[in-house]
Amino acid sequence: MSSLPKLSVLDLAPVTSDTPPSHALRRTLDLARLADELGFERYWFAEHHSLCSVASSCPEVLIAHIAAHTRRIRVGSGGIMLPNHAPLRIAEAFQTLAALHPGRIDLGIGRAPGSDQAASMAMRSFGGDKFSALMSEMLALSHGRLPESHPLSSVTVMPTDVPLPPIWILGSSGASAESAGAAGLGYAFASHFSPAPPAAALEDYRRSFKASDQFPEPHTVLAVAVVCAETEEEARDLALTMELTGLRILQGNFQPLASPEEARAHNWSDAERQALRSQRGPSIVGSPDQVRSKLESIASECGANELMLVSNIWNHQARLRSYELVANAFS
């Protein structure tokens, strides 16, 4: 693996305390265009529901919007939570996206609903225990491989002349790593919120990998929370809002990203700090040189081919600047 892994972006369309969710959605284009210009490899949207701090509830719509207004960057889902959807609907949506933007669409798929119990009920979620069956049905419908005796054998996924884009399985515990490798798919690990060490999962994926048309070699993506600024002190100040939001989510308190003033005023207890450390993945915070060193180290430790950066920063310009500084450090 190269000492300089590729860089990508995971966007949750973060909602801040001073802007409405609709504004957060429109801001995605600013970051996507910047990432396109800076040479980032791909730009993914996560699917979350009923979270006041996250506006990316409909990734396929955002993907279409961003792909239409960028030039070269790959755009995709990180991911579509398959238990929330009929497999036919996802096959149709992503084959349509692949037809409109050839060679630029990714389909990242997760097995969790990406929401609380009430939102899962509203989505009519099938539940994570149905994931394998849903995946099999989606692939069979797309490839036209259902036997004639199957009740869905007459179903046609339009457009028929475009295959599904490259499929990535998303994981946060390692449970899906071996199956992703055995199926010849890509694998992405969510270190930005999972406290589970990624190295074992990525190794399980590589060990079980069997080459496919879309993935002749194994390819791993590691999502990491990053806040970068000109100085370490400034970066740590920017990271306070991300940390406070993470704590509130753990406590079941879903609010937009707090302002820097509110985050600075929060009186952290030892128990709160320990809860955040034990339930969330590590955050990379610092100056460009510090961030590059830490990112290179974590990529080397687990053999990640690609690092997908998540930067939930309250100030929009500071968020854009964070990605710019990291890209410049790696170039």
Short mmCIF file of C-alpha atoms in Angstrom, two decimals:
data_model
loop_
_atom_site.label_atom_id
_atom_site.label_comp_id
_atom_site.label_asym_id
_atom_site.label_seq_id
_atom_site.Cartn_x
_atom_site.Cartn_y
_atom_site.Cartn_z
CA MET A 1 0.00 0.00 0.00
CA SER A 2 1.22 3.50 -0.78
CA SER A 3 2.48 5.56 2.16
CA LEU A 4 -0.01 8.23 1.05
CA PRO A 5 -3.52 6.74 1.02
CA LYS A 6 -6.20 8.32 -1.13
CA LEU A 7 -8.49 10.84 0.56
CA SER A 8 -12.27 11.01 0.33
CA VAL A 9 -15.18 12.83 2.01
CA LEU A 10 -18.11 11.54 4.04
CA ASP A 11 -20.80 14.21 4.33
CA LEU A 12 -23.67 14.02 6.80
CA ALA A 13 -24.90 17.50 5.83
CA PRO A 14 -24.43 18.67 9.43
CA VAL A 15 -27.06 21.07 10.75
CA THR A 16 -25.76 23.86 12.96
CA SER A 17 -27.56 25.84 15.63
CA ASP A 18 -27.62 29.00 13.48
CA THR A 19 -28.88 27.58 10.16
CA PRO A 20 -31.96 25.62 9.04
CA PRO A 21 -31.54 22.06 7.67
CA SER A 22 -32.34 23.26 4.15
CA HIS A 23 -29.29 25.51 4.30
CA ALA A 24 -27.14 22.58 5.42
CA LEU A 25 -28.25 20.67 2.33
CA ARG A 26 -27.38 23.54 0.01
CA ARG A 27 -23.96 23.86 1.63
CA THR A 28 -23.06 20.32 0.52
CA LEU A 29 -22.33 21.66 -2.94
CA ASP A 30 -19.66 24.05 -1.60
CA LEU A 31 -17.71 21.20 -0.07
CA ALA A 32 -18.27 18.82 -2.99
CA ARG A 33 -16.95 21.32 -5.52
CA LEU A 34 -13.94 22.03 -3.31
CA ALA A 35 -13.24 18.28 -2.92
CA ASP A 36 -13.54 17.87 -6.69
CA GLU A 37 -10.98 20.63 -7.28
CA LEU A 38 -8.60 19.35 -4.59
CA GLY A 39 -8.44 15.83 -6.01
CA PHE A 40 -10.40 13.88 -3.39
CA GLU A 41 -11.26 10.40 -4.66
CA ARG A 42 -14.95 10.15 -3.75
CA TYR A 43 -17.76 11.98 -1.96
CA TRP A 44 -20.28 9.91 -0.02
CA PHE A 45 -23.50 10.78 1.79
CA ALA A 46 -24.73 8.89 4.85
CA GLU A 47 -28.37 7.97 5.39
CA HIS A 48 -29.77 9.02 8.76
CA HIS A 49 -33.33 9.69 9.85
CA SER A 50 -34.92 11.80 12.57
CA LEU A 51 -31.62 13.37 13.70
CA CYS A 52 -31.75 17.15 14.22
CA SER A 53 -28.01 17.44 13.59
CA VAL A 54 -27.98 15.50 10.30
CA ALA A 55 -29.81 16.55 7.12
CA SER A 56 -28.70 13.70 4.83
CA SER A 57 -31.89 11.65 5.01
CA CYS A 58 -32.07 10.96 1.25
CA PRO A 59 -28.61 10.15 -0.17
CA GLU A 60 -29.74 9.23 -3.69
CA VAL A 61 -31.20 12.72 -4.22
CA LEU A 62 -28.04 14.39 -2.92
CA ILE A 63 -25.88 12.12 -5.07
CA ALA A 64 -27.75 13.16 -8.21
CA HIS A 65 -27.42 16.84 -7.27
CA ILE A 66 -23.70 16.69 -6.50
CA ALA A 67 -22.77 14.51 -9.47
CA ALA A 68 -24.52 16.97 -11.79
CA HIS A 69 -22.50 19.90 -10.42
CA THR A 70 -19.02 18.36 -10.16
CA ARG A 71 -16.54 17.25 -12.77
CA ARG A 72 -14.56 14.12 -11.87
CA ILE A 73 -15.04 13.04 -8.25
CA ARG A 74 -16.90 9.78 -7.60
CA VAL A 75 -20.18 10.30 -5.72
CA GLY A 76 -22.05 7.72 -3.70
CA SER A 77 -23.74 6.53 -0.56
CA GLY A 78 -21.98 5.82 2.68
CA GLY A 79 -24.43 4.45 2.89
CA ILE A 80 -27.85 3.36 1.87
CA MET A 81 -29.35 1.49 4.83
CA LEU A 82 -30.80 -1.42 2.88
CA PRO A 83 -33.24 -2.64 5.58
CA ASN A 84 -35.15 0.64 5.08
CA HIS A 85 -35.82 0.03 1.39
CA ALA A 86 -37.29 -2.36 -1.12
CA PRO A 87 -34.33 -3.91 -3.03
CA LEU A 88 -35.95 -3.14 -6.39
CA ARG A 89 -36.16 0.55 -5.51
CA ILE A 90 -32.43 0.75 -4.69
CA ALA A 91 -31.45 -1.18 -7.82
CA GLU A 92 -33.53 1.17 -9.97
CA ALA A 93 -32.24 4.33 -8.29
CA PHE A 94 -28.56 3.44 -8.57
CA GLN A 95 -28.74 2.03 -12.08
CA THR A 96 -30.41 5.29 -13.06
CA LEU A 97 -27.63 7.28 -11.36
CA ALA A 98 -25.00 5.14 -13.08
CA ALA A 99 -26.67 5.79 -16.45
CA LEU A 100 -26.71 9.55 -15.87
CA HIS A 101 -23.13 9.72 -14.53
CA PRO A 102 -21.14 6.83 -16.06
CA GLY A 103 -18.13 5.69 -14.05
CA ARG A 104 -18.73 8.10 -11.18
CA ILE A 105 -21.29 6.45 -8.87
CA ASP A 106 -20.69 4.21 -5.82
CA LEU A 107 -23.26 2.19 -3.88
CA GLY A 108 -22.27 1.85 -0.25
CA ILE A 109 -24.70 -0.33 1.71
CA GLY A 110 -25.23 -0.69 5.46
CA ARG A 111 -27.17 -3.26 7.42
CA ALA A 112 -28.43 -0.97 10.22
CA PRO A 113 -31.52 1.26 9.87
CA GLY A 114 -29.58 4.44 10.68
CA SER A 115 -32.30 5.74 12.98
CA ASP A 116 -34.05 5.23 16.29
CA GLN A 117 -36.86 2.74 16.83
CA ALA A 118 -39.66 5.18 16.07
CA ALA A 119 -38.08 6.32 12.79
CA SER A 120 -37.46 2.68 11.85
CA MET A 121 -41.15 2.01 12.34
CA ALA A 122 -41.99 5.01 10.17
CA MET A 123 -39.64 3.68 7.47
CA ARG A 124 -41.29 0.23 7.69
CA SER A 125 -37.75 -1.10 8.16
CA PHE A 126 -37.17 -4.81 7.50
CA GLY A 127 -34.54 -4.86 10.25
CA GLY A 128 -30.86 -5.76 10.11
CA ASP A 129 -31.56 -9.49 10.45
CA LYS A 130 -33.02 -9.44 6.91
CA PHE A 131 -29.93 -7.84 5.38
CA SER A 132 -28.52 -10.90 3.60
CA ALA A 133 -31.87 -11.72 2.00
CA LEU A 134 -32.36 -8.12 0.89
CA MET A 135 -28.87 -7.98 -0.63
CA SER A 136 -29.42 -11.26 -2.48
CA GLU A 137 -32.74 -10.04 -3.85
CA MET A 138 -31.31 -6.72 -5.02
CA LEU A 139 -28.42 -8.41 -6.85
CA ALA A 140 -30.62 -11.09 -8.36
CA LEU A 141 -33.10 -8.52 -9.64
CA SER A 142 -30.34 -6.35 -11.08
CA HIS A 143 -28.61 -9.28 -12.80
CA GLY A 144 -31.85 -10.93 -13.95
CA ARG A 145 -30.89 -14.17 -12.23
CA LEU A 146 -34.10 -15.17 -10.52
CA PRO A 147 -35.40 -18.62 -11.54
CA GLU A 148 -38.58 -18.73 -13.61
CA SER A 149 -40.45 -20.24 -10.68
CA HIS A 150 -39.69 -17.19 -8.50
CA PRO A 151 -42.65 -14.77 -8.11
CA LEU A 152 -40.39 -11.82 -9.04
CA SER A 153 -38.80 -13.45 -12.09
CA SER A 154 -40.73 -11.21 -14.52
CA VAL A 155 -39.52 -7.98 -12.88
CA THR A 156 -37.18 -5.85 -14.99
CA VAL A 157 -34.82 -3.30 -13.41
CA MET A 158 -34.67 -0.22 -15.62
CA PRO A 159 -32.44 0.91 -17.17
CA THR A 160 -31.53 -2.65 -18.22
CA ASP A 161 -28.33 -1.76 -20.10
CA VAL A 162 -26.56 -0.30 -17.04
CA PRO A 163 -25.29 -2.48 -14.17
CA LEU A 164 -25.28 -1.49 -10.54
CA PRO A 165 -22.28 0.69 -9.68
CA PRO A 166 -19.46 -0.73 -7.51
CA ILE A 167 -20.90 -1.97 -4.22
CA TRP A 168 -19.28 -1.34 -0.86
CA ILE A 169 -20.35 -3.00 2.37
CA LEU A 170 -20.20 -0.69 5.39
CA GLY A 171 -19.15 -1.99 8.77
CA SER A 172 -18.57 -0.72 12.29
CA SER A 173 -17.80 -3.92 14.18
CA GLY A 174 -16.22 -6.30 11.67
CA ALA A 175 -19.30 -8.54 11.38
CA SER A 176 -19.65 -7.96 7.62
CA ALA A 177 -15.96 -7.97 6.68
CA GLU A 178 -15.60 -11.62 5.65
CA SER A 179 -18.84 -11.71 3.67
CA ALA A 180 -17.86 -8.50 1.81
CA GLY A 181 -14.51 -10.01 0.88
CA ALA A 182 -15.95 -13.36 -0.18
CA ALA A 183 -18.47 -11.58 -2.43
CA GLY A 184 -15.76 -9.52 -4.13
CA LEU A 185 -17.12 -6.20 -2.89
CA GLY A 186 -15.44 -3.14 -1.40
CA TYR A 187 -15.35 -2.66 2.36
CA ALA A 188 -15.62 0.55 4.40
CA PHE A 189 -15.18 0.75 8.18
CA ALA A 190 -16.80 3.51 10.24
CA SER A 191 -14.06 4.50 12.67
CA HIS A 192 -15.56 7.98 12.94
CA PHE A 193 -18.17 6.66 15.38
CA SER A 194 -17.21 3.07 16.20
CA PRO A 195 -14.86 2.37 19.12
CA ALA A 196 -13.99 -1.05 17.62
CA PRO A 197 -10.39 -1.30 16.33
CA PRO A 198 -10.51 -1.45 12.51
CA ALA A 199 -7.34 -3.48 11.84
CA ALA A 200 -8.84 -6.92 12.51
CA ALA A 201 -11.93 -6.24 10.38
CA LEU A 202 -9.88 -4.98 7.44
CA GLU A 203 -7.58 -7.99 7.69
CA ASP A 204 -10.57 -10.38 7.77
CA TYR A 205 -11.86 -8.69 4.62
CA ARG A 206 -8.54 -9.01 2.79
CA ARG A 207 -8.04 -12.63 3.86
CA SER A 208 -11.47 -13.69 2.59
CA PHE A 209 -11.38 -11.57 -0.59
CA LYS A 210 -12.20 -13.14 -3.95
CA ALA A 211 -11.67 -11.03 -7.05
CA SER A 212 -14.71 -9.77 -8.99
CA ASP A 213 -15.29 -7.73 -12.13
CA GLN A 214 -15.77 -4.54 -10.13
CA PHE A 215 -13.03 -5.26 -7.60
CA PRO A 216 -10.10 -7.21 -9.08
CA GLU A 217 -8.22 -6.43 -5.85
CA PRO A 218 -9.42 -5.80 -2.29
CA HIS A 219 -10.08 -2.16 -1.46
CA THR A 220 -10.66 -0.79 2.03
CA VAL A 221 -11.93 2.61 3.10
CA LEU A 222 -11.52 3.87 6.67
CA ALA A 223 -13.85 6.69 7.75
CA VAL A 224 -12.17 8.97 10.32
CA ALA A 225 -13.34 12.09 12.17
CA VAL A 226 -10.91 14.92 11.40
CA VAL A 227 -10.63 18.56 12.41
CA CYS A 228 -7.70 20.46 10.92
CA ALA A 229 -6.75 24.12 11.31
CA GLU A 230 -3.65 26.29 10.95
CA THR A 231 -2.70 25.58 14.57
CA GLU A 232 -3.41 22.79 17.02
CA GLU A 233 -5.03 25.24 19.43
CA GLU A 234 -7.49 26.46 16.79
CA ALA A 235 -8.28 22.91 15.71
CA ARG A 236 -9.03 21.80 19.25
CA ASP A 237 -11.34 24.77 19.71
CA LEU A 238 -13.21 23.87 16.49
CA ALA A 239 -13.48 20.24 17.61
CA LEU A 240 -15.39 21.18 20.77
CA THR A 241 -18.71 21.39 18.92
CA MET A 242 -18.18 17.95 17.37
CA GLU A 243 -17.34 16.47 20.75
CA LEU A 244 -20.33 18.03 22.49
CA THR A 245 -22.66 16.83 19.74
CA GLY A 246 -21.23 13.33 20.04
CA LEU A 247 -21.84 13.33 23.77
CA ARG A 248 -25.41 14.54 23.36
CA ILE A 249 -26.16 11.78 20.84
CA LEU A 250 -24.85 9.19 23.29
CA GLN A 251 -27.20 10.68 25.88
CA GLY A 252 -30.17 10.56 23.51
CA ASN A 253 -30.19 14.35 23.26
CA PHE A 254 -30.43 15.12 19.54
CA GLN A 255 -29.75 18.76 18.75
CA PRO A 256 -28.08 20.70 15.91
CA LEU A 257 -24.34 21.30 16.22
CA ALA A 258 -23.74 23.64 19.13
CA SER A 259 -22.08 26.99 18.60
CA PRO A 260 -18.43 27.38 19.65
CA GLU A 261 -19.53 29.60 22.54
CA GLU A 262 -21.93 26.95 23.84
CA ALA A 263 -19.34 24.21 23.42
CA ARG A 264 -16.66 26.18 25.27
CA ALA A 265 -19.08 26.83 28.13
CA HIS A 266 -19.91 23.15 28.66
CA ASN A 267 -18.48 21.88 31.96
CA TRP A 268 -17.28 18.38 31.12
CA SER A 269 -17.36 15.77 33.85
CA ASP A 270 -14.88 12.89 33.98
CA ALA A 271 -17.77 10.48 33.33
CA GLU A 272 -18.78 12.36 30.18
CA ARG A 273 -15.26 12.32 28.80
CA GLN A 274 -14.92 8.62 29.52
CA ALA A 275 -18.28 7.89 27.88
CA LEU A 276 -17.21 9.70 24.71
CA ARG A 277 -13.86 7.89 24.60
CA SER A 278 -15.41 4.46 25.12
CA GLN A 279 -18.38 4.80 22.76
CA ARG A 280 -16.95 6.81 19.87
CA GLY A 281 -14.01 6.30 17.53
CA PRO A 282 -10.86 8.42 17.85
CA SER A 283 -10.86 11.93 16.38
CA ILE A 284 -7.81 13.30 14.55
CA VAL A 285 -7.41 16.94 15.60
CA GLY A 286 -4.51 19.27 14.95
CA SER A 287 -2.42 21.29 12.51
CA PRO A 288 -1.88 20.03 8.94
CA ASP A 289 1.40 18.30 9.77
CA GLN A 290 -0.08 16.70 12.89
CA VAL A 291 -3.17 15.49 11.06
CA ARG A 292 -1.18 14.07 8.16
CA SER A 293 1.14 12.20 10.54
CA LYS A 294 -1.77 10.72 12.50
CA LEU A 295 -3.73 9.77 9.39
CA GLU A 296 -0.72 8.12 7.79
CA SER A 297 -0.12 6.20 10.99
CA ILE A 298 -3.67 4.88 11.31
CA ALA A 299 -3.79 3.95 7.61
CA SER A 300 -0.49 2.08 7.93
CA GLU A 301 -1.54 0.27 11.10
CA CYS A 302 -4.66 -1.26 9.53
CA GLY A 303 -3.66 -1.28 5.85
CA ALA A 304 -6.41 1.08 4.66
CA ASN A 305 -6.26 1.96 0.96
CA GLU A 306 -8.31 5.09 1.45
CA LEU A 307 -9.21 7.50 4.24
CA MET A 308 -12.68 9.05 4.23
CA LEU A 309 -12.74 12.23 6.30
CA VAL A 310 -15.73 13.34 8.38
CA SER A 311 -15.47 16.93 9.61
CA ASN A 312 -18.56 18.13 11.45
CA ILE A 313 -17.44 21.69 12.18
CA TRP A 314 -19.93 24.39 13.17
CA ASN A 315 -18.37 27.19 11.10
CA HIS A 316 -18.91 26.49 7.39
CA GLN A 317 -15.77 28.26 6.18
CA ALA A 318 -13.65 26.55 8.84
CA ARG A 319 -15.09 23.21 7.70
CA LEU A 320 -14.11 23.88 4.10
CA ARG A 321 -10.69 25.05 5.23
CA SER A 322 -10.16 21.87 7.26
CA TYR A 323 -10.52 19.70 4.15
CA GLU A 324 -8.34 22.07 2.14
CA LEU A 325 -5.54 21.97 4.69
CA VAL A 326 -5.55 18.17 4.84
CA ALA A 327 -5.52 17.87 1.04
CA ASN A 328 -2.61 20.31 0.79
CA ALA A 329 -0.72 18.44 3.50
CA PHE A 330 -1.05 15.18 1.57
CA SER A 331 -0.16 16.72 -1.78
#
